[in-house]
PDB file of C-alpha atoms in Angstrom:
ATOM      1  CA  UNK A  13      -7.929 -31.901   3.631  1.00  0.00           C
ATOM      2  CA  UNK A  14      -9.387 -29.472   6.197  1.00  0.00           C
ATOM      3  CA  UNK A  15      -7.138 -27.660   8.676  1.00  0.00           C
ATOM      4  CA  UNK A  16      -7.714 -28.599  12.323  1.00  0.00           C
ATOM      5  CA  UNK A  17      -9.076 -25.806  14.502  1.00  0.00           C
ATOM      6  CA  UNK A  18      -6.199 -26.314  16.952  1.00  0.00           C
ATOM      7  CA  UNK A  19      -3.565 -25.148  14.434  1.00  0.00           C
ATOM      8  CA  UNK A  20      -2.099 -21.784  15.680  1.00  0.00           C
ATOM      9  CA  UNK A  21      -1.626 -20.452  12.143  1.00  0.00           C
ATOM     10  CA  UNK A  22      -5.262 -21.237  11.351  1.00  0.00           C
ATOM     11  CA  UNK A  23      -6.440 -19.415  14.502  1.00  0.00           C
ATOM     12  CA  UNK A  24      -4.318 -16.361  13.648  1.00  0.00           C
ATOM     13  CA  UNK A  25      -5.741 -16.254  10.121  1.00  0.00           C
ATOM     14  CA  UNK A  26      -9.323 -16.506  11.408  1.00  0.00           C
ATOM     15  CA  UNK A  27      -8.665 -13.736  13.957  1.00  0.00           C
ATOM     16  CA  UNK A  28      -7.138 -11.494  11.264  1.00  0.00           C
ATOM     17  CA  UNK A  29     -10.146 -12.048   8.997  1.00  0.00           C
ATOM     18  CA  UNK A  30     -12.553 -11.311  11.850  1.00  0.00           C
ATOM     19  CA  UNK A  31     -10.785  -8.050  12.706  1.00  0.00           C
ATOM     20  CA  UNK A  32     -10.754  -6.999   9.050  1.00  0.00           C
ATOM     21  CA  UNK A  33     -14.454  -7.804   8.663  1.00  0.00           C
ATOM     22  CA  UNK A  34     -15.711  -5.812  11.653  1.00  0.00           C
ATOM     23  CA  UNK A  35     -13.136  -3.039  11.794  1.00  0.00           C
ATOM     24  CA  UNK A  36     -10.418  -2.302  14.262  1.00  0.00           C
ATOM     25  CA  UNK A  37     -11.611  -1.753  17.836  1.00  0.00           C
ATOM     26  CA  UNK A  38     -10.266   1.158  19.799  1.00  0.00           C
ATOM     27  CA  UNK A  39      -8.103  -0.231  22.599  1.00  0.00           C
ATOM     28  CA  UNK A  40      -9.121   2.285  25.210  1.00  0.00           C
ATOM     29  CA  UNK A  41     -10.770   2.947  28.505  1.00  0.00           C
ATOM     30  CA  UNK A  42     -13.693   5.326  28.894  1.00  0.00           C
ATOM     31  CA  UNK A  43     -12.800   8.580  30.606  1.00  0.00           C
ATOM     32  CA  UNK A  44     -16.214   9.045  32.140  1.00  0.00           C
ATOM     33  CA  UNK A  45     -19.357  10.916  31.271  1.00  0.00           C
ATOM     34  CA  UNK A  46     -17.807  14.080  29.917  1.00  0.00           C
ATOM     35  CA  UNK A  47     -20.078  16.368  27.954  1.00  0.00           C
ATOM     36  CA  UNK A  48     -19.535  17.176  24.295  1.00  0.00           C
ATOM     37  CA  UNK A  49     -18.392  20.698  25.238  1.00  0.00           C
ATOM     38  CA  UNK A  50     -15.617  19.328  27.464  1.00  0.00           C
ATOM     39  CA  UNK A  51     -14.273  16.953  24.827  1.00  0.00           C
ATOM     40  CA  UNK A  52     -12.227  19.479  22.843  1.00  0.00           C
ATOM     41  CA  UNK A  53     -10.924  21.248  25.960  1.00  0.00           C
ATOM     42  CA  UNK A  54      -9.782  18.116  27.822  1.00  0.00           C
ATOM     43  CA  UNK A  55      -8.348  16.177  24.891  1.00  0.00           C
ATOM     44  CA  UNK A  56      -4.717  15.264  25.553  1.00  0.00           C
ATOM     45  CA  UNK A  57      -2.487  14.762  22.530  1.00  0.00           C
ATOM     46  CA  UNK A  58      -1.866  11.068  21.885  1.00  0.00           C
ATOM     47  CA  UNK A  59      -3.693   9.840  24.988  1.00  0.00           C
ATOM     48  CA  UNK A  60      -7.358  10.751  24.598  1.00  0.00           C
ATOM     49  CA  UNK A  61      -9.246  10.013  21.395  1.00  0.00           C
ATOM     50  CA  UNK A  62     -12.805  10.327  20.134  1.00  0.00           C
ATOM     51  CA  UNK A  63     -14.813   7.320  18.966  1.00  0.00           C
ATOM     52  CA  UNK A  64     -18.518   6.963  18.115  1.00  0.00           C
ATOM     53  CA  UNK A  65     -20.838   6.217  21.039  1.00  0.00           C
ATOM     54  CA  UNK A  66     -23.608   5.103  18.648  1.00  0.00           C
ATOM     55  CA  UNK A  67     -23.936   3.976  15.043  1.00  0.00           C
ATOM     56  CA  UNK A  68     -23.343   6.847  12.586  1.00  0.00           C
ATOM     57  CA  UNK A  69     -24.884   6.102   9.189  1.00  0.00           C
ATOM     58  CA  UNK A  70     -23.568   7.077   5.726  1.00  0.00           C
ATOM     59  CA  UNK A  71     -24.529  10.636   4.798  1.00  0.00           C
ATOM     60  CA  UNK A  72     -25.050  11.635   8.443  1.00  0.00           C
ATOM     61  CA  UNK A  73     -23.195  14.668   9.794  1.00  0.00           C
ATOM     62  CA  UNK A  74     -20.823  13.841  12.649  1.00  0.00           C
ATOM     63  CA  UNK A  75     -21.597  15.825  15.800  1.00  0.00           C
ATOM     64  CA  UNK A  76     -19.683  15.864  19.078  1.00  0.00           C
ATOM     65  CA  UNK A  77     -22.788  14.473  20.829  1.00  0.00           C
ATOM     66  CA  UNK A  78     -22.378  11.251  18.781  1.00  0.00           C
ATOM     67  CA  UNK A  79     -18.792  10.799  20.002  1.00  0.00           C
ATOM     68  CA  UNK A  80     -17.250   9.850  23.314  1.00  0.00           C
ATOM     69  CA  UNK A  81     -13.804  10.543  24.617  1.00  0.00           C
ATOM     70  CA  UNK A  82     -11.715   7.573  25.679  1.00  0.00           C
ATOM     71  CA  UNK A  83      -8.177   7.310  26.979  1.00  0.00           C
ATOM     72  CA  UNK A  84      -5.906   4.858  25.209  1.00  0.00           C
ATOM     73  CA  UNK A  85      -4.493   2.001  27.246  1.00  0.00           C
ATOM     74  CA  UNK A  86      -0.930   2.906  28.329  1.00  0.00           C
ATOM     75  CA  UNK A  87       1.564   1.846  25.668  1.00  0.00           C
ATOM     76  CA  UNK A  88      -1.036   1.853  22.866  1.00  0.00           C
ATOM     77  CA  UNK A  89      -1.028   4.413  20.069  1.00  0.00           C
ATOM     78  CA  UNK A  90      -3.773   5.207  17.606  1.00  0.00           C
ATOM     79  CA  UNK A  91      -3.214   3.654  14.179  1.00  0.00           C
ATOM     80  CA  UNK A  92      -2.210   5.894  11.285  1.00  0.00           C
ATOM     81  CA  UNK A  93      -5.030   7.066   9.045  1.00  0.00           C
ATOM     82  CA  UNK A  94      -7.583   7.350  11.852  1.00  0.00           C
ATOM     83  CA  UNK A  95      -9.415  10.562  12.787  1.00  0.00           C
ATOM     84  CA  UNK A  96      -9.554  10.905  16.568  1.00  0.00           C
ATOM     85  CA  UNK A  97      -9.635  14.645  17.325  1.00  0.00           C
ATOM     86  CA  UNK A  98     -12.610  16.998  17.331  1.00  0.00           C
ATOM     87  CA  UNK A  99     -11.020  19.226  14.651  1.00  0.00           C
ATOM     88  CA  UNK A 100     -10.851  16.258  12.277  1.00  0.00           C
ATOM     89  CA  UNK A 101     -14.450  15.154  12.890  1.00  0.00           C
ATOM     90  CA  UNK A 102     -16.698  18.126  13.696  1.00  0.00           C
ATOM     91  CA  UNK A 103     -19.021  18.963  10.800  1.00  0.00           C
ATOM     92  CA  UNK A 104     -17.752  16.138   8.569  1.00  0.00           C
ATOM     93  CA  UNK A 105     -20.101  13.579   6.994  1.00  0.00           C
ATOM     94  CA  UNK A 106     -19.773   9.801   7.221  1.00  0.00           C
ATOM     95  CA  UNK A 107     -19.133   8.056   3.900  1.00  0.00           C
ATOM     96  CA  UNK A 108     -19.872   4.644   5.425  1.00  0.00           C
ATOM     97  CA  UNK A 109     -21.345   3.226   8.622  1.00  0.00           C
ATOM     98  CA  UNK A 110     -19.252   4.092  11.691  1.00  0.00           C
ATOM     99  CA  UNK A 111     -19.644   1.633  14.548  1.00  0.00           C
ATOM    100  CA  UNK A 112     -19.546   2.434  18.272  1.00  0.00           C
ATOM    101  CA  UNK A 113     -16.245   1.763  19.998  1.00  0.00           C
ATOM    102  CA  UNK A 114     -14.234   1.702  16.754  1.00  0.00           C
ATOM    103  CA  UNK A 115     -11.699   4.150  15.389  1.00  0.00           C
ATOM    104  CA  UNK A 116     -12.914   6.350  12.530  1.00  0.00           C
ATOM    105  CA  UNK A 117     -10.792   6.000   9.366  1.00  0.00           C
ATOM    106  CA  UNK A 118     -10.022   9.306   7.627  1.00  0.00           C
ATOM    107  CA  UNK A 119     -11.139   7.646   4.384  1.00  0.00           C
ATOM    108  CA  UNK A 120     -14.602   7.072   5.912  1.00  0.00           C
ATOM    109  CA  UNK A 121     -15.389  10.797   6.307  1.00  0.00           C
ATOM    110  CA  UNK A 122     -15.751  13.720   3.933  1.00  0.00           C
ATOM    111  CA  UNK A 123     -16.527  17.417   3.984  1.00  0.00           C
ATOM    112  CA  UNK A 124     -20.202  18.362   3.913  1.00  0.00           C
ATOM    113  CA  UNK A 125     -21.470  19.214   0.416  1.00  0.00           C
ATOM    114  CA  UNK A 126     -21.710  22.938  -0.233  1.00  0.00           C
ATOM    115  CA  UNK A 127     -23.664  22.393  -3.461  1.00  0.00           C
ATOM    116  CA  UNK A 128     -25.910  19.419  -4.148  1.00  0.00           C
ATOM    117  CA  UNK A 129     -26.350  17.651  -7.466  1.00  0.00           C
ATOM    118  CA  UNK A 130     -29.003  19.383  -9.582  1.00  0.00           C
ATOM    119  CA  UNK A 131     -28.722  22.722  -7.758  1.00  0.00           C
ATOM    120  CA  UNK A 132     -28.909  26.012  -9.658  1.00  0.00           C
ATOM    121  CA  UNK A 133     -25.670  27.953  -9.280  1.00  0.00           C
ATOM    122  CA  UNK A 134     -23.943  31.064 -10.610  1.00  0.00           C
ATOM    123  CA  UNK A 135     -20.875  30.291 -12.702  1.00  0.00           C
ATOM    124  CA  UNK A 136     -18.130  32.938 -12.990  1.00  0.00           C
ATOM    125  CA  UNK A 137     -15.177  33.322 -15.329  1.00  0.00           C
ATOM    126  CA  UNK A 138     -12.717  36.090 -14.474  1.00  0.00           C
ATOM    127  CA  UNK A 139      -9.733  37.232 -16.552  1.00  0.00           C
ATOM    128  CA  UNK A 140      -8.232  40.563 -15.449  1.00  0.00           C
ATOM    129  CA  UNK A 141     -11.005  43.161 -15.399  1.00  0.00           C
ATOM    130  CA  UNK A 142     -13.357  40.933 -17.426  1.00  0.00           C
ATOM    131  CA  UNK A 143     -15.967  38.926 -15.497  1.00  0.00           C
ATOM    132  CA  UNK A 144     -18.534  36.738 -17.221  1.00  0.00           C
ATOM    133  CA  UNK A 145     -21.342  35.120 -15.264  1.00  0.00           C
ATOM    134  CA  UNK A 146     -23.865  32.500 -16.295  1.00  0.00           C
ATOM    135  CA  UNK A 147     -26.493  30.305 -14.698  1.00  0.00           C
ATOM    136  CA  UNK A 148     -25.727  26.622 -14.403  1.00  0.00           C
ATOM    137  CA  UNK A 149     -26.940  23.348 -12.933  1.00  0.00           C
ATOM    138  CA  UNK A 150     -24.532  21.124 -11.026  1.00  0.00           C
ATOM    139  CA  UNK A 151     -24.112  17.599 -12.349  1.00  0.00           C
ATOM    140  CA  UNK A 152     -22.466  16.379  -9.153  1.00  0.00           C
ATOM    141  CA  UNK A 153     -22.286  17.502  -5.515  1.00  0.00           C
ATOM    142  CA  UNK A 154     -19.201  19.239  -4.145  1.00  0.00           C
ATOM    143  CA  UNK A 155     -17.589  20.838  -1.119  1.00  0.00           C
ATOM    144  CA  UNK A 156     -15.579  24.072  -1.157  1.00  0.00           C
ATOM    145  CA  UNK A 157     -12.514  23.590  -3.359  1.00  0.00           C
ATOM    146  CA  UNK A 158     -13.868  20.532  -5.206  1.00  0.00           C
ATOM    147  CA  UNK A 159     -13.728  20.360  -8.999  1.00  0.00           C
ATOM    148  CA  UNK A 160     -17.219  19.520 -10.341  1.00  0.00           C
ATOM    149  CA  UNK A 161     -19.082  19.442 -13.653  1.00  0.00           C
ATOM    150  CA  UNK A 162     -21.808  22.001 -14.425  1.00  0.00           C
ATOM    151  CA  UNK A 163     -24.238  22.338 -17.337  1.00  0.00           C
ATOM    152  CA  UNK A 164     -24.598  25.884 -18.683  1.00  0.00           C
ATOM    153  CA  UNK A 165     -28.358  26.538 -18.767  1.00  0.00           C
ATOM    154  CA  UNK A 166     -28.173  28.833 -21.825  1.00  0.00           C
ATOM    155  CA  UNK A 167     -25.908  26.784 -24.088  1.00  0.00           C
ATOM    156  CA  UNK A 168     -26.319  23.281 -22.672  1.00  0.00           C
ATOM    157  CA  UNK A 169     -22.519  22.869 -22.649  1.00  0.00           C
ATOM    158  CA  UNK A 170     -20.945  20.879 -19.819  1.00  0.00           C
ATOM    159  CA  UNK A 171     -18.032  22.667 -18.138  1.00  0.00           C
ATOM    160  CA  UNK A 172     -15.829  22.019 -15.113  1.00  0.00           C
ATOM    161  CA  UNK A 173     -15.354  24.472 -12.309  1.00  0.00           C
ATOM    162  CA  UNK A 174     -14.261  24.861  -8.709  1.00  0.00           C
ATOM    163  CA  UNK A 175     -16.786  25.236  -5.895  1.00  0.00           C
ATOM    164  CA  UNK A 176     -16.137  28.454  -3.982  1.00  0.00           C
ATOM    165  CA  UNK A 177     -16.905  29.030  -0.271  1.00  0.00           C
ATOM    166  CA  UNK A 178     -19.977  31.148  -1.136  1.00  0.00           C
ATOM    167  CA  UNK A 179     -21.535  28.359  -3.266  1.00  0.00           C
ATOM    168  CA  UNK A 180     -20.673  29.871  -6.644  1.00  0.00           C
ATOM    169  CA  UNK A 181     -18.586  28.076  -9.259  1.00  0.00           C
ATOM    170  CA  UNK A 182     -15.362  29.518 -10.689  1.00  0.00           C
ATOM    171  CA  UNK A 183     -14.281  28.329 -14.133  1.00  0.00           C
ATOM    172  CA  UNK A 184     -11.002  28.894 -15.908  1.00  0.00           C
ATOM    173  CA  UNK A 185     -10.012  29.148 -19.540  1.00  0.00           C
ATOM    174  CA  UNK A 186      -9.491  25.824 -21.276  1.00  0.00           C
TER     175      UNK A 186
END
């Protein structure tokens, strides 16, 4: 037997499904046409947040020009796990589509890759005064501090190493 549309529990369930399907909207008011340069300076803790002002596609770098500052409705707080400050968003890359007017989940952004998959890199092993270097090819992309797999060009062996800030790979003894 089908549930009648007038049932309050049915309406609540449909509303919950709709919110889960399209994402959680930011309950906020626009603060006006502030420029991207003013966003970081004028951002009040807990009151003003940043949300996309256009669709940001997966793999696209997040820039302040693609965000707008809004002020939360009095009494509303941003949900946990959402990135809403310029420090959390500037230079990051979207992992999935970010919609205008919606909060940006921390899980939906990542650091920009420092090394791409298939890139030629220098691999270093250091133990005391001994330093060994080799040429390698990355088997996966990675940001600074990420653990990735590399193929040694000379031996063909696959090793794991840590991406360093300069784009080299540091390996340890195993």
